[in-house]
């Protein structure tokens, strides 16, 4: 049985924040879950996926976040308790349905999980999605621990049903990927089906209807503000004259700093669990009781600005500060030491940080950037394309493991802004320049939002080459399925949509399917694509070896070694491929037989045929 | 209770996330307040993987510069790189077996000599526990048991309130049967290096 289905209320488990969210949803009797995976949200749907195999929960990996939001919206307006999860940039994709779903609202509770990534551990930007609650008018909860991740998810369903509005829960990496003790509650039975009741004056958002719905949204907002001002979520801790306002992960840093500095008696902390609507009355009362306020919030100065506005309207003139105090800035995540120091500075508390090690004499250390795995088929495809097109072509790329093609010696990533952008930006580069253009996109990303770019390329007669790196899984986020995956070996019933059929159906005339580990043949096809006067699509098919191993589809091959009788130390293997199985022993290249998976690519690249299989 | 801030540093695939999680499980079983933080996603592809375990009266899940009480390094270069997490009172536990990054293989940097790295750390840390974790893992016939060796060394160092019995109980319930014996052996040998 899945551990999150453990039916023993009161038991404490060490749960990842994302697991705690999944558990909270189960305790709310969630019936319907959708997502597009993205770090740091991916473990929530991964758990739902597994749980759906052994319970009545409906779960799907949707094509993209917009689709996930819309599929979930229909379930929620039909009356089912529904959850949809995504990373922060995913909410950009889903922003269109989000904004008008706020107008029509929901019947069954609907919770939107949004995972922000301050410091960009695994993202292309660090946008602050608290703005989406302001933009949409939807309530936002910001839990601060694994326990609260579970509790707030459960309560969010109840709030959503009471207000008939979706509720957004915002997490960040330091909540999503933190394990903490969680006390389990009761599991609720899952309601499998609901009945949709027609009501075009609520659900069909023609202008005449939406004008009325906007009024209703503002009424609901007032009700949400009452909740926010009440004692169910937000609270003031302590009675001191030094005011601190904190939300999310920062609340922990503040709590620890106050303890470490021994200033508990001097401090009042306003903990914002429900950060939108802002608890205006609570904030004003809080500011009236303290001498000064420090706002501790990562990224944008949202709470700070709103508090200043409340203060201005109410004639409160105490100092209200946030950004600019100590190292507090709009950049990157905060940390406990930084928060402790800023609090000490702002309130004039004496504090001595631990004595640092003297590291001035540290030698220059070689970097250890992430790298494509040994035997990764992307490496072979990149090599083959570079051999044919050279280094001078423009290489728009996309979001996935293959973004690591940025790093030398591959160095084949010139432009990426968001998922799907490689296909569409390829159109723009091809039209705006006379340079050759080769765009790279993964299979899951192609379905997510690459198809529309390819439609544009066909329709507007753009001339470039799109390489679809089909490794049969959504590799980067942990091997999720997508519409192009053959799910049979995993014992899952889903209909596979072959990428080649899609590409041909869109009207692409020059289509090549290559096997990247067969370099010579692959390069012939790539050459034909390059010489084609028009749009070409190359589908490079080879399963991600990690996924193949995980699903027992991996065909074991002999690892390779360097035959030093033949090796003339050209080092083409290292200089062009730099597979992590290769290393230098003195000035000789060696291959680690435990890391090599026998993809044979380096053996094909070696000009002396000096790379040979290890004899059994 | 006293707060303990532990930083685990390693390379993708070495299993330091599992080690920190298991330590967290043992703390939970002993009713010791605990938070564990991990980094997932892109960094795991052969890059540096950091996790932290905080025990006691503390809510923050991460460890700031100079604030680690214990640094557990699964690879000597990464131990050296992570010294910014340490202060003069930090206990450092490090694997001595090098795993050079591919940047070294392609000539974009030199791997520092392990003996010099260890000397550098010894000159600065309050206490250093050095062990060839990979050799021990090979010795027990399970190359993937490096994380158990390191966990053993941590428990052996006595720097946490978590005892060997509690830790082994967690290992026994969370390890696949086929690996249990070698994992426990790896743990014991790691522990013996530290006490």
mmCIF file of C-alpha atoms in Angstrom, chain B:
data_model
loop_
_atom_site.group_PDB
_atom_site.id
_atom_site.type_symbol
_atom_site.label_atom_id
_atom_site.label_comp_id
_atom_site.label_asym_id
_atom_site.label_seq_id
_atom_site.Cartn_x
_atom_site.Cartn_y
_atom_site.Cartn_z
ATOM 1 C CA UNK B 1 17.435 20.453 23.437
ATOM 2 C CA UNK B 2 20.624 21.576 21.796
ATOM 3 C CA UNK B 3 20.374 22.451 18.132
ATOM 4 C CA UNK B 4 22.492 20.491 15.656
ATOM 5 C CA UNK B 5 22.964 21.645 12.081
ATOM 6 C CA UNK B 6 24.295 18.978 9.712
ATOM 7 C CA UNK B 7 25.198 19.451 6.075
ATOM 8 C CA UNK B 8 25.546 16.488 3.696
ATOM 9 C CA UNK B 9 27.389 17.146 0.468
ATOM 10 C CA UNK B 10 27.949 14.741 -2.374
ATOM 11 C CA UNK B 11 27.737 14.117 -6.080
ATOM 12 C CA UNK B 12 24.584 12.995 -7.907
ATOM 13 C CA UNK B 13 24.269 9.218 -7.513
ATOM 14 C CA UNK B 14 26.200 8.888 -4.232
ATOM 15 C CA UNK B 15 23.044 8.634 -2.187
ATOM 16 C CA UNK B 16 23.463 11.494 0.281
ATOM 17 C CA UNK B 17 19.772 12.422 0.009
ATOM 18 C CA UNK B 18 18.846 8.953 1.220
ATOM 19 C CA UNK B 19 21.373 9.192 4.062
ATOM 20 C CA UNK B 20 19.940 12.478 5.291
ATOM 21 C CA UNK B 21 16.382 11.204 5.001
ATOM 22 C CA UNK B 22 17.193 8.075 7.017
ATOM 23 C CA UNK B 23 18.848 10.176 9.704
ATOM 24 C CA UNK B 24 15.649 12.237 9.798
ATOM 25 C CA UNK B 25 13.573 9.076 10.173
ATOM 26 C CA UNK B 26 15.727 7.949 13.109
ATOM 27 C CA UNK B 27 15.289 11.353 14.764
ATOM 28 C CA UNK B 28 11.526 11.148 14.314
ATOM 29 C CA UNK B 29 11.509 7.665 15.854
ATOM 30 C CA UNK B 30 13.357 9.117 18.871
ATOM 31 C CA UNK B 31 10.959 12.068 19.140
ATOM 32 C CA UNK B 32 13.747 14.507 18.349
ATOM 33 C CA UNK B 33 12.423 17.535 16.435
ATOM 34 C CA UNK B 34 13.845 17.374 12.910
ATOM 35 C CA UNK B 35 13.729 19.055 9.529
ATOM 36 C CA UNK B 36 15.527 17.791 6.429
ATOM 37 C CA UNK B 37 16.051 19.800 3.260
ATOM 38 C CA UNK B 38 16.957 18.452 -0.146
ATOM 39 C CA UNK B 39 17.608 19.763 -3.606
ATOM 40 C CA UNK B 40 16.021 17.887 -6.488
ATOM 41 C CA UNK B 41 15.882 18.458 -10.229
ATOM 42 C CA UNK B 42 18.544 19.591 -12.614
ATOM 43 C CA UNK B 43 21.422 19.595 -10.133
ATOM 44 C CA UNK B 44 21.089 15.864 -9.678
ATOM 45 C CA UNK B 45 22.423 15.101 -13.161
ATOM 46 C CA UNK B 46 26.024 14.519 -12.075
ATOM 47 C CA UNK B 47 26.159 17.828 -10.241
ATOM 48 C CA UNK B 48 26.610 18.647 -6.572
ATOM 49 C CA UNK B 49 23.827 17.472 -4.300
ATOM 50 C CA UNK B 50 23.398 19.114 -0.918
ATOM 51 C CA UNK B 51 21.062 18.187 1.868
ATOM 52 C CA UNK B 52 20.755 19.319 5.459
ATOM 53 C CA UNK B 53 19.415 17.812 8.650
ATOM 54 C CA UNK B 54 18.563 20.094 11.560
ATOM 55 C CA UNK B 55 17.864 18.586 14.949
ATOM 56 C CA UNK B 56 16.436 20.172 18.070
ATOM 57 C CA UNK B 57 14.704 23.463 18.681
ATOM 58 C CA UNK B 58 14.956 24.808 15.142
ATOM 59 C CA UNK B 59 12.471 25.300 12.301
ATOM 60 C CA UNK B 60 14.678 26.517 9.449
ATOM 61 C CA UNK B 61 15.468 23.659 7.104
ATOM 62 C CA UNK B 62 18.717 25.043 5.711
ATOM 63 C CA UNK B 63 22.161 25.884 7.058
ATOM 64 C CA UNK B 64 23.718 29.278 6.354
ATOM 65 C CA UNK B 65 27.406 29.955 5.684
ATOM 66 C CA UNK B 66 29.654 29.174 8.682
ATOM 67 C CA UNK B 67 26.791 27.620 10.640
ATOM 68 C CA UNK B 68 27.222 23.860 10.197
ATOM 69 C CA UNK B 69 27.997 21.881 13.344
ATOM 70 C CA UNK B 70 28.874 18.846 11.227
ATOM 71 C CA UNK B 71 29.791 18.586 7.540
ATOM 72 C CA UNK B 72 29.515 15.126 5.994
ATOM 73 C CA UNK B 73 31.319 15.141 2.645
ATOM 74 C CA UNK B 74 30.930 12.161 0.338
ATOM 75 C CA UNK B 75 33.758 13.325 -1.946
ATOM 76 C CA UNK B 76 36.941 15.177 -0.920
ATOM 77 C CA UNK B 77 36.753 17.991 -3.500
ATOM 78 C CA UNK B 78 33.136 18.647 -2.545
ATOM 79 C CA UNK B 79 34.022 18.610 1.145
ATOM 80 C CA UNK B 80 36.617 21.272 0.400
ATOM 81 C CA UNK B 81 34.152 23.323 -1.641
ATOM 82 C CA UNK B 82 31.584 23.149 1.155
ATOM 83 C CA UNK B 83 33.941 24.429 3.872
ATOM 84 C CA UNK B 84 32.204 27.805 3.600
ATOM 85 C CA UNK B 85 29.402 26.113 5.559
ATOM 86 C CA UNK B 86 31.830 25.494 8.436
ATOM 87 C CA UNK B 87 33.246 27.485 11.315
ATOM 88 C CA UNK B 88 36.139 26.820 13.668
ATOM 89 C CA UNK B 89 34.051 24.462 15.776
ATOM 90 C CA UNK B 90 32.721 22.339 12.935
ATOM 91 C CA UNK B 91 33.399 18.606 12.861
ATOM 92 C CA UNK B 92 34.162 17.457 9.310
ATOM 93 C CA UNK B 93 33.604 13.863 8.223
ATOM 94 C CA UNK B 94 34.916 13.179 4.745
ATOM 95 C CA UNK B 95 35.265 10.385 2.279
ATOM 96 C CA UNK B 96 38.802 10.414 0.880
ATOM 97 C CA UNK B 97 37.993 8.683 -2.413
ATOM 98 C CA UNK B 98 38.115 11.224 -5.265
ATOM 99 C CA UNK B 99 35.523 11.439 -8.012
ATOM 100 C CA UNK B 100 36.918 14.019 -10.456
ATOM 101 C CA UNK B 101 34.295 16.022 -12.351
ATOM 102 C CA UNK B 102 34.273 15.746 -16.142
ATOM 103 C CA UNK B 103 35.565 19.329 -16.359
ATOM 104 C CA UNK B 104 38.907 17.957 -15.164
ATOM 105 C CA UNK B 105 38.890 15.270 -17.850
ATOM 106 C CA UNK B 106 38.395 17.897 -20.566
ATOM 107 C CA UNK B 107 41.137 20.070 -19.137
ATOM 108 C CA UNK B 108 39.031 22.841 -17.605
ATOM 109 C CA UNK B 109 40.641 22.692 -14.213
ATOM 110 C CA UNK B 110 42.881 20.570 -12.056
ATOM 111 C CA UNK B 111 41.708 18.200 -9.388
ATOM 112 C CA UNK B 112 43.444 19.173 -6.138
ATOM 113 C CA UNK B 113 45.640 16.485 -4.577
ATOM 114 C CA UNK B 114 43.615 14.581 -1.993
ATOM 115 C CA UNK B 115 46.391 14.659 0.619
ATOM 116 C CA UNK B 116 46.670 18.448 0.295
ATOM 117 C CA UNK B 117 42.909 18.810 0.491
ATOM 118 C CA UNK B 118 42.829 16.795 3.698
ATOM 119 C CA UNK B 119 45.701 18.785 5.148
ATOM 120 C CA UNK B 120 43.884 22.031 4.303
ATOM 121 C CA UNK B 121 40.762 20.811 6.106
ATOM 122 C CA UNK B 122 42.728 19.471 9.115
ATOM 123 C CA UNK B 123 44.365 22.853 9.587
ATOM 124 C CA UNK B 124 40.988 24.554 9.862
ATOM 125 C CA UNK B 125 38.358 22.263 11.321
ATOM 126 C CA UNK B 126 37.984 21.397 14.995
ATOM 127 C CA UNK B 127 38.028 17.719 14.162
ATOM 128 C CA UNK B 128 38.292 15.766 10.921
ATOM 129 C CA UNK B 129 37.250 12.161 10.442
ATOM 130 C CA UNK B 130 38.705 10.763 7.220
ATOM 131 C CA UNK B 131 37.790 7.449 5.670
ATOM 132 C CA UNK B 132 37.935 5.767 2.280
ATOM 133 C CA UNK B 133 34.226 5.116 2.062
ATOM 134 C CA UNK B 134 34.389 3.619 -1.404
ATOM 135 C CA UNK B 135 36.968 1.050 -0.304
ATOM 136 C CA UNK B 136 34.719 0.038 2.585
ATOM 137 C CA UNK B 137 31.701 -0.178 0.279
ATOM 138 C CA UNK B 138 33.701 -2.420 -2.081
ATOM 139 C CA UNK B 139 34.864 -4.490 0.881
ATOM 140 C CA UNK B 140 31.272 -5.311 1.861
ATOM 141 C CA UNK B 141 30.505 -6.157 -1.765
ATOM 142 C CA UNK B 142 28.021 -3.343 -2.316
ATOM 143 C CA UNK B 143 29.521 -0.297 -4.081
ATOM 144 C CA UNK B 144 26.239 1.568 -3.563
ATOM 145 C CA UNK B 145 26.574 1.373 0.215
ATOM 146 C CA UNK B 146 28.846 4.441 0.442
ATOM 147 C CA UNK B 147 25.989 6.378 2.029
ATOM 148 C CA UNK B 148 25.681 3.727 4.744
ATOM 149 C CA UNK B 149 29.425 3.975 5.440
ATOM 150 C CA UNK B 150 29.143 7.747 5.815
ATOM 151 C CA UNK B 151 26.049 7.455 7.983
ATOM 152 C CA UNK B 152 27.959 4.981 10.178
ATOM 153 C CA UNK B 153 30.852 7.416 10.514
ATOM 154 C CA UNK B 154 28.449 10.193 11.486
ATOM 155 C CA UNK B 155 26.789 8.109 14.182
ATOM 156 C CA UNK B 156 30.218 6.898 15.354
ATOM 157 C CA UNK B 157 31.436 10.487 15.684
ATOM 158 C CA UNK B 158 28.933 11.068 18.471
ATOM 159 C CA UNK B 159 28.059 14.479 17.113
ATOM 160 C CA UNK B 160 24.320 13.782 17.083
ATOM 161 C CA UNK B 161 21.977 12.486 19.769
ATOM 162 C CA UNK B 162 21.105 9.563 17.502
ATOM 163 C CA UNK B 163 22.465 6.198 18.598
ATOM 164 C CA UNK B 164 23.581 3.272 16.472
ATOM 165 C CA UNK B 165 20.692 1.051 17.563
ATOM 166 C CA UNK B 166 18.033 3.572 16.543
ATOM 167 C CA UNK B 167 19.782 4.222 13.258
ATOM 168 C CA UNK B 168 20.054 0.512 12.450
ATOM 169 C CA UNK B 169 16.391 0.003 13.236
ATOM 170 C CA UNK B 170 15.527 2.546 10.546
ATOM 171 C CA UNK B 171 17.972 0.954 8.093
ATOM 172 C CA UNK B 172 16.402 -2.455 8.701
ATOM 173 C CA UNK B 173 12.886 -1.278 7.915
ATOM 174 C CA UNK B 174 13.774 0.856 4.908
ATOM 175 C CA UNK B 175 16.319 -1.251 3.023
ATOM 176 C CA UNK B 176 15.582 -3.944 0.474
ATOM 177 C CA UNK B 177 16.313 -7.390 1.902
ATOM 178 C CA UNK B 178 18.978 -8.178 -0.691
ATOM 179 C CA UNK B 179 21.067 -5.215 0.463
ATOM 180 C CA UNK B 180 20.333 -5.216 4.169
ATOM 181 C CA UNK B 181 23.247 -7.326 5.309
ATOM 182 C CA UNK B 182 25.852 -5.443 3.265
ATOM 183 C CA UNK B 183 24.330 -2.104 4.246
ATOM 184 C CA UNK B 184 24.507 -2.892 7.952
ATOM 185 C CA UNK B 185 28.072 -4.122 7.527
ATOM 186 C CA UNK B 186 28.970 -0.929 5.696
ATOM 187 C CA UNK B 187 27.362 1.081 8.486
ATOM 188 C CA UNK B 188 29.337 -0.782 11.177
ATOM 189 C CA UNK B 189 32.663 -0.395 9.347
ATOM 190 C CA UNK B 190 31.997 3.308 8.806
ATOM 191 C CA UNK B 191 31.166 3.668 12.474
ATOM 192 C CA UNK B 192 34.329 1.861 13.524
ATOM 193 C CA UNK B 193 36.385 4.439 11.575
ATOM 194 C CA UNK B 194 34.889 7.281 13.561
ATOM 195 C CA UNK B 195 34.814 6.151 17.168
#
